[in-house]
């Protein structure tokens, strides 16, 4: 089945590093947005999904009542399988006991908490609205409410961060015992407040060697504590891997609804408009469509699949494309196998564990 992504663009405050289509919205804007969102959903009525991901922005910036209406709309409009993974992203500052209860009662079985750091000075430096105490309390509230699958997002190489403070963040995250931990390195995006501050030399960031040591430390400590790295930046207890995100990495189909949401179906990628005014008027599509060639699909299969520690299946490639993976990608496969960066085992091709630090450079060579 396909995956469903639902974009909620509202936040309490725009984070300094964020380049997503998100903003602080009024109650009136939220109502108008949901009305338009539901109209777009109706265009996909009775589609079947086995994963649902409500992201943003901050979906839980909506009131509990609005969250309930949204979740009921999803289940009444689409055919969501009984064992579906249903994830909602949340900022620690935006959840309470009642809202968590509403989420659980309406089918949400996975909570993704945007913690980013357990150090208040680091949180302040990147413009987060919550504190370390808020993060810990929100996790405990979610656990007490009954959430059995919780993911924590952490960031590395952010302003004010040292190898010691990053190690403390990892220790704190592990201590809470979530089922899943995402650990992303900060990327300075053009047009963000953080990027502007960096250009004006108002902040310093950890250097490349420090950033690499942070990543290596995270991998070592998380795996030592039972979190298997299954994708470049994602770690999970056994069975708690993000089924929805795996769809992206395995180039499987998904539908996105909401402002700037992207979809991939029938060999075509398309996106929704990034204009709020257009969207609420019912002009949902941006007009950007890409029909993927076979070469595009084969390239994506490789450079997305190699993000995962299990890599890509030789048999799956043959079944999808009717081609021999070793002939299509003979040159880069031979090159990186000789360098010890790629391995083949049990019918799969995957990166050596020591090659993930330069995975982007490797993946680029699989673009046909």
mmCIF file of C-alpha atoms in Angstrom:
data_model
loop_
_atom_site.group_PDB
_atom_site.id
_atom_site.type_symbol
_atom_site.label_atom_id
_atom_site.label_comp_id
_atom_site.label_asym_id
_atom_site.label_seq_id
_atom_site.Cartn_x
_atom_site.Cartn_y
_atom_site.Cartn_z
ATOM 1 C CA UNK A 1 0.000 0.000 0.000
ATOM 2 C CA UNK A 2 0.950 3.642 -0.353
ATOM 3 C CA UNK A 3 1.928 5.942 2.512
ATOM 4 C CA UNK A 4 0.046 9.141 3.351
ATOM 5 C CA UNK A 5 1.785 12.351 4.383
ATOM 6 C CA UNK A 6 -0.292 15.211 5.822
ATOM 7 C CA UNK A 7 1.360 18.611 6.181
ATOM 8 C CA UNK A 8 0.348 20.987 8.960
ATOM 9 C CA UNK A 9 2.316 24.230 8.439
ATOM 10 C CA UNK A 10 1.662 25.899 11.778
ATOM 11 C CA UNK A 11 4.197 26.421 14.581
ATOM 12 C CA UNK A 12 4.349 28.302 17.863
ATOM 13 C CA UNK A 13 7.491 29.965 16.528
ATOM 14 C CA UNK A 14 9.681 29.502 13.465
ATOM 15 C CA UNK A 15 12.956 27.784 14.399
ATOM 16 C CA UNK A 16 16.103 29.520 13.216
ATOM 17 C CA UNK A 17 17.266 26.573 11.081
ATOM 18 C CA UNK A 18 13.925 25.700 9.492
ATOM 19 C CA UNK A 19 13.332 26.136 5.762
ATOM 20 C CA UNK A 20 10.077 24.149 5.670
ATOM 21 C CA UNK A 21 6.829 25.807 4.685
ATOM 22 C CA UNK A 22 5.741 26.697 8.202
ATOM 23 C CA UNK A 23 4.641 29.774 10.132
ATOM 24 C CA UNK A 24 2.735 30.973 13.178
ATOM 25 C CA UNK A 25 -0.917 30.950 12.173
ATOM 26 C CA UNK A 26 -4.004 32.544 13.706
ATOM 27 C CA UNK A 27 -6.982 30.427 14.729
ATOM 28 C CA UNK A 28 -8.853 31.721 11.683
ATOM 29 C CA UNK A 29 -6.004 30.659 9.366
ATOM 30 C CA UNK A 30 -5.977 27.206 10.941
ATOM 31 C CA UNK A 31 -9.707 26.754 10.368
ATOM 32 C CA UNK A 32 -9.449 27.903 6.751
ATOM 33 C CA UNK A 33 -6.453 25.670 6.159
ATOM 34 C CA UNK A 34 -8.146 22.565 7.552
ATOM 35 C CA UNK A 35 -11.210 23.230 5.400
ATOM 36 C CA UNK A 36 -9.014 23.370 2.281
ATOM 37 C CA UNK A 37 -6.971 20.359 3.427
ATOM 38 C CA UNK A 38 -10.127 18.284 3.809
ATOM 39 C CA UNK A 39 -11.254 19.300 0.334
ATOM 40 C CA UNK A 40 -7.937 18.115 -1.082
ATOM 41 C CA UNK A 41 -8.247 14.847 0.835
ATOM 42 C CA UNK A 42 -11.649 14.235 -0.754
ATOM 43 C CA UNK A 43 -9.902 14.108 -4.126
ATOM 44 C CA UNK A 44 -8.135 10.933 -2.969
ATOM 45 C CA UNK A 45 -11.178 9.337 -1.326
ATOM 46 C CA UNK A 46 -10.889 5.611 -0.610
ATOM 47 C CA UNK A 47 -7.146 5.435 -1.304
ATOM 48 C CA UNK A 48 -5.543 2.674 0.755
ATOM 49 C CA UNK A 49 -2.680 3.409 3.141
ATOM 50 C CA UNK A 50 -0.712 1.364 5.638
ATOM 51 C CA UNK A 51 1.344 4.281 6.966
ATOM 52 C CA UNK A 52 0.223 7.794 7.864
ATOM 53 C CA UNK A 53 2.599 10.582 8.851
ATOM 54 C CA UNK A 54 1.271 13.929 10.063
ATOM 55 C CA UNK A 55 4.181 16.385 9.941
ATOM 56 C CA UNK A 56 4.909 20.058 9.723
ATOM 57 C CA UNK A 57 5.444 22.600 11.003
ATOM 58 C CA UNK A 58 4.105 21.352 14.267
ATOM 59 C CA UNK A 59 0.866 19.377 13.918
ATOM 60 C CA UNK A 60 0.293 19.576 17.665
ATOM 61 C CA UNK A 61 0.198 23.374 17.391
ATOM 62 C CA UNK A 62 -3.427 22.615 16.500
ATOM 63 C CA UNK A 63 -5.874 22.399 19.386
ATOM 64 C CA UNK A 64 -6.885 18.981 20.678
ATOM 65 C CA UNK A 65 -10.319 19.434 19.111
ATOM 66 C CA UNK A 66 -8.839 20.303 15.718
ATOM 67 C CA UNK A 67 -6.469 17.339 15.955
ATOM 68 C CA UNK A 68 -9.414 15.068 16.629
ATOM 69 C CA UNK A 69 -11.343 16.436 13.636
ATOM 70 C CA UNK A 70 -8.270 15.980 11.417
ATOM 71 C CA UNK A 71 -7.625 12.402 12.506
ATOM 72 C CA UNK A 72 -11.281 11.441 12.112
ATOM 73 C CA UNK A 73 -11.260 12.970 8.636
ATOM 74 C CA UNK A 74 -8.269 10.816 7.687
ATOM 75 C CA UNK A 75 -9.932 7.582 8.788
ATOM 76 C CA UNK A 76 -13.323 8.455 7.285
ATOM 77 C CA UNK A 77 -11.898 9.518 3.908
ATOM 78 C CA UNK A 78 -9.247 6.855 3.345
ATOM 79 C CA UNK A 79 -8.951 3.136 3.856
ATOM 80 C CA UNK A 80 -6.284 2.987 6.562
ATOM 81 C CA UNK A 81 -5.256 -0.585 7.301
ATOM 82 C CA UNK A 82 -5.905 -2.000 10.744
ATOM 83 C CA UNK A 83 -2.180 -2.423 11.462
ATOM 84 C CA UNK A 84 -1.136 0.932 9.982
ATOM 85 C CA UNK A 85 1.689 2.929 11.498
ATOM 86 C CA UNK A 86 0.211 6.345 12.307
ATOM 87 C CA UNK A 87 2.758 8.984 13.327
ATOM 88 C CA UNK A 88 2.256 12.539 14.533
ATOM 89 C CA UNK A 89 5.138 14.973 14.997
ATOM 90 C CA UNK A 90 5.048 17.025 18.186
ATOM 91 C CA UNK A 91 6.954 19.858 19.805
ATOM 92 C CA UNK A 92 7.384 19.234 23.569
ATOM 93 C CA UNK A 93 5.802 22.626 24.277
ATOM 94 C CA UNK A 94 2.569 21.734 22.478
ATOM 95 C CA UNK A 95 1.317 18.582 24.167
ATOM 96 C CA UNK A 96 -0.544 17.866 27.362
ATOM 97 C CA UNK A 97 -2.397 14.901 28.838
ATOM 98 C CA UNK A 98 -5.664 15.682 27.078
ATOM 99 C CA UNK A 99 -4.104 16.144 23.636
ATOM 100 C CA UNK A 100 -2.137 12.907 24.000
ATOM 101 C CA UNK A 101 -5.345 11.121 24.969
ATOM 102 C CA UNK A 102 -7.072 12.498 21.865
ATOM 103 C CA UNK A 103 -4.216 11.277 19.658
ATOM 104 C CA UNK A 104 -4.304 7.769 21.091
ATOM 105 C CA UNK A 105 -8.077 7.498 20.922
ATOM 106 C CA UNK A 106 -7.994 8.442 17.256
ATOM 107 C CA UNK A 107 -5.521 5.857 16.061
ATOM 108 C CA UNK A 108 -2.129 7.531 16.515
ATOM 109 C CA UNK A 109 0.311 4.847 17.630
ATOM 110 C CA UNK A 110 3.648 6.578 17.068
ATOM 111 C CA UNK A 111 4.771 9.937 18.435
ATOM 112 C CA UNK A 112 7.784 11.778 17.028
ATOM 113 C CA UNK A 113 9.118 14.315 19.539
ATOM 114 C CA UNK A 114 11.239 17.166 18.196
ATOM 115 C CA UNK A 115 13.635 17.387 21.130
ATOM 116 C CA UNK A 116 16.809 18.397 19.183
ATOM 117 C CA UNK A 117 18.843 18.929 22.370
ATOM 118 C CA UNK A 118 18.708 18.503 26.136
ATOM 119 C CA UNK A 119 20.869 21.602 26.677
ATOM 120 C CA UNK A 120 18.969 24.857 27.141
ATOM 121 C CA UNK A 121 21.714 27.037 25.660
ATOM 122 C CA UNK A 122 21.698 24.942 22.484
ATOM 123 C CA UNK A 123 17.918 25.051 22.234
ATOM 124 C CA UNK A 124 17.985 28.820 22.596
ATOM 125 C CA UNK A 125 20.699 29.130 19.946
ATOM 126 C CA UNK A 126 18.565 27.366 17.321
ATOM 127 C CA UNK A 127 15.353 29.134 18.310
ATOM 128 C CA UNK A 128 13.401 26.285 19.878
ATOM 129 C CA UNK A 129 10.475 27.298 22.102
ATOM 130 C CA UNK A 130 10.842 24.445 24.576
ATOM 131 C CA UNK A 131 13.373 23.750 27.316
ATOM 132 C CA UNK A 132 15.190 20.538 28.228
ATOM 133 C CA UNK A 133 12.771 20.114 31.125
ATOM 134 C CA UNK A 134 9.825 20.438 28.724
ATOM 135 C CA UNK A 135 11.314 17.694 26.555
ATOM 136 C CA UNK A 136 11.735 15.274 29.446
ATOM 137 C CA UNK A 137 8.280 16.015 30.836
ATOM 138 C CA UNK A 138 6.573 15.624 27.442
ATOM 139 C CA UNK A 139 8.215 12.245 26.951
ATOM 140 C CA UNK A 140 7.054 11.074 30.383
ATOM 141 C CA UNK A 141 3.544 12.350 29.720
ATOM 142 C CA UNK A 142 3.429 10.459 26.419
ATOM 143 C CA UNK A 143 4.645 7.276 28.074
ATOM 144 C CA UNK A 144 2.128 7.627 30.912
ATOM 145 C CA UNK A 145 -0.659 8.282 28.425
ATOM 146 C CA UNK A 146 0.059 4.936 26.786
ATOM 147 C CA UNK A 147 2.347 5.588 23.825
ATOM 148 C CA UNK A 148 4.434 2.469 23.254
ATOM 149 C CA UNK A 149 6.294 3.783 20.199
ATOM 150 C CA UNK A 150 8.045 7.117 20.671
ATOM 151 C CA UNK A 151 10.764 8.615 18.502
ATOM 152 C CA UNK A 152 13.119 11.397 19.582
ATOM 153 C CA UNK A 153 14.811 13.795 17.145
ATOM 154 C CA UNK A 154 18.284 15.049 18.043
ATOM 155 C CA UNK A 155 20.558 17.484 16.192
ATOM 156 C CA UNK A 156 24.325 17.600 16.060
ATOM 157 C CA UNK A 157 26.817 20.291 14.975
ATOM 158 C CA UNK A 158 24.588 23.118 16.191
ATOM 159 C CA UNK A 159 25.686 26.457 17.720
ATOM 160 C CA UNK A 160 26.976 26.251 21.317
ATOM 161 C CA UNK A 161 27.419 22.489 21.003
ATOM 162 C CA UNK A 162 30.579 20.651 22.064
ATOM 163 C CA UNK A 163 31.480 16.995 21.865
ATOM 164 C CA UNK A 164 30.812 16.812 25.617
ATOM 165 C CA UNK A 165 27.357 18.390 25.416
ATOM 166 C CA UNK A 166 26.447 16.200 22.445
ATOM 167 C CA UNK A 167 27.491 13.124 24.417
ATOM 168 C CA UNK A 168 25.211 14.321 27.216
ATOM 169 C CA UNK A 169 22.334 14.645 24.719
ATOM 170 C CA UNK A 170 22.857 11.053 23.631
ATOM 171 C CA UNK A 171 23.024 9.903 27.256
ATOM 172 C CA UNK A 172 19.788 11.726 28.107
ATOM 173 C CA UNK A 173 17.987 10.329 25.062
ATOM 174 C CA UNK A 174 19.067 6.762 25.805
ATOM 175 C CA UNK A 175 18.046 7.211 29.433
ATOM 176 C CA UNK A 176 14.460 7.917 28.426
ATOM 177 C CA UNK A 177 14.389 4.620 26.494
ATOM 178 C CA UNK A 178 12.482 5.666 23.366
ATOM 179 C CA UNK A 179 11.926 3.084 20.663
ATOM 180 C CA UNK A 180 13.499 5.227 17.948
ATOM 181 C CA UNK A 181 16.095 8.007 17.743
ATOM 182 C CA UNK A 182 16.787 10.206 14.718
ATOM 183 C CA UNK A 183 20.087 12.036 14.862
ATOM 184 C CA UNK A 184 20.577 14.649 12.158
ATOM 185 C CA UNK A 185 23.462 17.007 11.580
ATOM 186 C CA UNK A 186 22.517 20.647 11.149
ATOM 187 C CA UNK A 187 22.379 21.864 7.543
ATOM 188 C CA UNK A 188 22.487 25.620 7.077
ATOM 189 C CA UNK A 189 19.766 26.444 4.562
ATOM 190 C CA UNK A 190 19.760 29.687 2.589
ATOM 191 C CA UNK A 191 17.169 32.155 3.799
ATOM 192 C CA UNK A 192 16.995 30.855 7.357
ATOM 193 C CA UNK A 193 17.737 33.040 10.368
ATOM 194 C CA UNK A 194 20.592 30.754 11.418
ATOM 195 C CA UNK A 195 22.233 30.977 8.008
ATOM 196 C CA UNK A 196 21.980 34.773 8.120
ATOM 197 C CA UNK A 197 23.587 34.846 11.574
ATOM 198 C CA UNK A 198 26.403 32.609 10.354
ATOM 199 C CA UNK A 199 27.104 34.857 7.370
ATOM 200 C CA UNK A 200 27.278 37.850 9.709
ATOM 201 C CA UNK A 201 29.712 35.898 11.919
ATOM 202 C CA UNK A 202 27.333 36.112 14.858
ATOM 203 C CA UNK A 203 27.767 32.435 15.670
ATOM 204 C CA UNK A 204 30.276 29.633 15.287
ATOM 205 C CA UNK A 205 29.590 26.021 14.459
ATOM 206 C CA UNK A 206 31.561 22.860 15.262
ATOM 207 C CA UNK A 207 34.137 22.157 12.537
ATOM 208 C CA UNK A 208 33.943 19.216 10.143
ATOM 209 C CA UNK A 209 36.161 16.933 12.224
ATOM 210 C CA UNK A 210 34.099 17.625 15.352
ATOM 211 C CA UNK A 211 30.896 16.997 13.415
ATOM 212 C CA UNK A 212 32.257 13.650 12.214
ATOM 213 C CA UNK A 213 33.329 12.659 15.729
ATOM 214 C CA UNK A 214 29.828 13.478 16.991
ATOM 215 C CA UNK A 215 28.302 11.197 14.360
ATOM 216 C CA UNK A 216 30.729 8.368 15.128
ATOM 217 C CA UNK A 217 30.019 8.736 18.835
ATOM 218 C CA UNK A 218 26.268 8.624 18.255
ATOM 219 C CA UNK A 219 26.543 5.451 16.179
ATOM 220 C CA UNK A 220 28.757 3.737 18.749
ATOM 221 C CA UNK A 221 26.744 4.692 21.831
ATOM 222 C CA UNK A 222 23.317 4.106 20.327
ATOM 223 C CA UNK A 223 24.222 0.690 18.969
ATOM 224 C CA UNK A 224 25.824 -0.179 22.301
ATOM 225 C CA UNK A 225 22.462 0.579 23.928
ATOM 226 C CA UNK A 226 20.340 -1.492 21.558
ATOM 227 C CA UNK A 227 19.547 1.043 18.835
ATOM 228 C CA UNK A 228 20.467 -0.394 15.446
ATOM 229 C CA UNK A 229 21.404 2.098 12.762
ATOM 230 C CA UNK A 230 19.083 1.175 9.904
ATOM 231 C CA UNK A 231 19.536 4.376 7.886
ATOM 232 C CA UNK A 232 22.262 7.015 7.815
ATOM 233 C CA UNK A 233 20.648 9.125 10.545
ATOM 234 C CA UNK A 234 18.082 6.789 12.082
ATOM 235 C CA UNK A 235 18.368 4.260 14.888
ATOM 236 C CA UNK A 236 15.734 1.923 16.304
ATOM 237 C CA UNK A 237 15.027 -0.884 18.692
ATOM 238 C CA UNK A 238 14.213 -4.087 16.813
ATOM 239 C CA UNK A 239 10.888 -3.721 15.000
ATOM 240 C CA UNK A 240 10.559 0.014 15.681
ATOM 241 C CA UNK A 241 11.994 1.287 12.391
ATOM 242 C CA UNK A 242 9.883 4.018 10.786
ATOM 243 C CA UNK A 243 7.759 2.136 8.261
ATOM 244 C CA UNK A 244 6.639 5.384 6.638
ATOM 245 C CA UNK A 245 10.125 6.782 6.071
ATOM 246 C CA UNK A 246 11.306 3.430 4.741
ATOM 247 C CA UNK A 247 8.806 3.918 1.909
ATOM 248 C CA UNK A 248 10.766 6.999 0.821
ATOM 249 C CA UNK A 249 14.115 5.217 0.965
ATOM 250 C CA UNK A 250 12.770 2.210 -0.926
ATOM 251 C CA UNK A 251 11.162 4.432 -3.593
ATOM 252 C CA UNK A 252 7.669 3.185 -2.835
ATOM 253 C CA UNK A 253 4.552 5.226 -3.578
ATOM 254 C CA UNK A 254 3.112 7.869 -1.281
ATOM 255 C CA UNK A 255 0.613 10.694 -1.444
ATOM 256 C CA UNK A 256 1.167 14.036 0.248
ATOM 257 C CA UNK A 257 -1.621 16.466 1.062
ATOM 258 C CA UNK A 258 -1.241 19.990 2.401
ATOM 259 C CA UNK A 259 0.866 23.030 1.683
ATOM 260 C CA UNK A 260 4.080 22.125 -0.237
ATOM 261 C CA UNK A 261 3.410 18.394 0.210
ATOM 262 C CA UNK A 262 5.031 16.052 -2.308
ATOM 263 C CA UNK A 263 3.653 12.870 -3.861
ATOM 264 C CA UNK A 264 5.078 9.977 -5.847
ATOM 265 C CA UNK A 265 2.610 7.791 -7.751
ATOM 266 C CA UNK A 266 2.467 6.084 -11.128
ATOM 267 C CA UNK A 267 6.093 6.941 -11.873
ATOM 268 C CA UNK A 268 5.487 10.650 -11.412
ATOM 269 C CA UNK A 269 6.479 13.165 -8.755
ATOM 270 C CA UNK A 270 4.354 16.234 -8.156
ATOM 271 C CA UNK A 271 3.905 18.787 -5.406
ATOM 272 C CA UNK A 272 1.313 21.056 -3.862
ATOM 273 C CA UNK A 273 1.568 24.820 -3.996
ATOM 274 C CA UNK A 274 3.663 26.623 -1.390
ATOM 275 C CA UNK A 275 1.264 29.614 -1.474
ATOM 276 C CA UNK A 276 -1.101 29.676 1.491
ATOM 277 C CA UNK A 277 -3.537 32.002 -0.289
ATOM 278 C CA UNK A 278 -3.669 29.744 -3.360
ATOM 279 C CA UNK A 279 -4.070 26.657 -1.237
ATOM 280 C CA UNK A 280 -7.046 27.871 0.789
ATOM 281 C CA UNK A 281 -8.725 28.940 -2.473
ATOM 282 C CA UNK A 282 -8.530 25.327 -3.596
ATOM 283 C CA UNK A 283 -5.647 25.725 -6.028
ATOM 284 C CA UNK A 284 -3.761 22.812 -4.526
ATOM 285 C CA UNK A 285 -1.211 21.867 -7.182
ATOM 286 C CA UNK A 286 1.971 23.792 -7.854
ATOM 287 C CA UNK A 287 2.117 22.678 -11.458
ATOM 288 C CA UNK A 288 5.511 21.053 -10.896
ATOM 289 C CA UNK A 289 5.412 17.523 -12.241
ATOM 290 C CA UNK A 290 8.263 15.190 -13.060
ATOM 291 C CA UNK A 291 7.678 12.004 -15.021
ATOM 292 C CA UNK A 292 10.548 9.758 -14.072
ATOM 293 C CA UNK A 293 12.414 7.889 -16.781
ATOM 294 C CA UNK A 294 13.602 4.345 -16.178
ATOM 295 C CA UNK A 295 17.099 5.753 -15.644
ATOM 296 C CA UNK A 296 15.711 8.175 -13.026
ATOM 297 C CA UNK A 297 13.954 5.349 -11.204
ATOM 298 C CA UNK A 298 17.022 3.101 -11.228
ATOM 299 C CA UNK A 299 19.202 5.941 -9.949
ATOM 300 C CA UNK A 300 16.786 6.753 -7.127
ATOM 301 C CA UNK A 301 16.503 3.079 -6.230
ATOM 302 C CA UNK A 302 20.258 3.038 -5.671
ATOM 303 C CA UNK A 303 21.049 6.354 -4.020
ATOM 304 C CA UNK A 304 18.006 6.232 -1.746
ATOM 305 C CA UNK A 305 18.352 2.539 -0.944
ATOM 306 C CA UNK A 306 22.023 2.835 -0.061
ATOM 307 C CA UNK A 307 21.049 5.234 2.728
ATOM 308 C CA UNK A 308 19.830 2.139 4.579
ATOM 309 C CA UNK A 309 22.247 -0.220 6.291
ATOM 310 C CA UNK A 310 20.527 -3.195 4.631
ATOM 311 C CA UNK A 311 21.156 -1.552 1.274
ATOM 312 C CA UNK A 312 19.377 -2.650 -1.881
ATOM 313 C CA UNK A 313 18.084 -6.008 -3.055
ATOM 314 C CA UNK A 314 19.557 -7.356 -6.297
ATOM 315 C CA UNK A 315 16.396 -9.409 -6.861
ATOM 316 C CA UNK A 316 14.112 -6.424 -6.215
ATOM 317 C CA UNK A 317 16.049 -4.335 -8.759
ATOM 318 C CA UNK A 318 15.666 -7.066 -11.369
ATOM 319 C CA UNK A 319 11.940 -7.473 -10.634
ATOM 320 C CA UNK A 320 11.308 -3.723 -10.901
ATOM 321 C CA UNK A 321 13.372 -2.917 -13.955
ATOM 322 C CA UNK A 322 14.042 -6.196 -15.762
ATOM 323 C CA UNK A 323 17.747 -5.336 -15.727
ATOM 324 C CA UNK A 324 20.903 -6.671 -14.111
ATOM 325 C CA UNK A 325 21.993 -4.244 -11.406
ATOM 326 C CA UNK A 326 25.633 -5.271 -11.869
ATOM 327 C CA UNK A 327 25.579 -4.330 -15.540
ATOM 328 C CA UNK A 328 23.696 -1.046 -15.114
ATOM 329 C CA UNK A 329 25.968 0.167 -12.291
ATOM 330 C CA UNK A 330 29.082 -1.833 -13.144
ATOM 331 C CA UNK A 331 31.523 1.074 -12.850
ATOM 332 C CA UNK A 332 30.583 2.540 -9.424
ATOM 333 C CA UNK A 333 29.958 -0.926 -7.965
ATOM 334 C CA UNK A 334 33.422 -2.115 -8.966
ATOM 335 C CA UNK A 335 35.058 1.134 -7.854
ATOM 336 C CA UNK A 336 33.600 1.189 -4.348
ATOM 337 C CA UNK A 337 33.884 -2.569 -3.806
ATOM 338 C CA UNK A 338 37.608 -2.306 -4.522
ATOM 339 C CA UNK A 339 37.838 0.571 -2.049
ATOM 340 C CA UNK A 340 36.081 -1.539 0.596
ATOM 341 C CA UNK A 341 33.159 0.854 0.808
ATOM 342 C CA UNK A 342 30.524 -1.423 -0.735
ATOM 343 C CA UNK A 343 29.750 -5.019 0.137
ATOM 344 C CA UNK A 344 27.541 -7.735 -1.310
ATOM 345 C CA UNK A 345 25.985 -10.372 0.900
ATOM 346 C CA UNK A 346 22.825 -12.518 0.841
ATOM 347 C CA UNK A 347 21.626 -10.952 -2.388
ATOM 348 C CA UNK A 348 21.994 -7.380 -1.167
ATOM 349 C CA UNK A 349 24.421 -4.546 -1.885
ATOM 350 C CA UNK A 350 25.122 -2.189 0.982
ATOM 351 C CA UNK A 351 27.604 0.347 2.301
ATOM 352 C CA UNK A 352 30.360 -0.776 4.634
ATOM 353 C CA UNK A 353 29.677 0.588 8.105
ATOM 354 C CA UNK A 354 32.721 2.845 7.840
ATOM 355 C CA UNK A 355 31.503 4.409 4.599
ATOM 356 C CA UNK A 356 28.396 6.116 5.956
ATOM 357 C CA UNK A 357 30.368 9.215 6.857
ATOM 358 C CA UNK A 358 30.967 9.869 3.138
ATOM 359 C CA UNK A 359 27.752 8.287 1.875
ATOM 360 C CA UNK A 360 26.644 11.365 -0.071
ATOM 361 C CA UNK A 361 29.783 11.302 -2.220
ATOM 362 C CA UNK A 362 29.279 7.604 -2.932
ATOM 363 C CA UNK A 363 25.573 7.878 -3.747
ATOM 364 C CA UNK A 364 26.154 10.681 -6.237
ATOM 365 C CA UNK A 365 28.021 8.258 -8.477
ATOM 366 C CA UNK A 366 24.907 6.130 -8.889
ATOM 367 C CA UNK A 367 23.038 8.820 -10.797
ATOM 368 C CA UNK A 368 22.693 7.654 -14.400
#
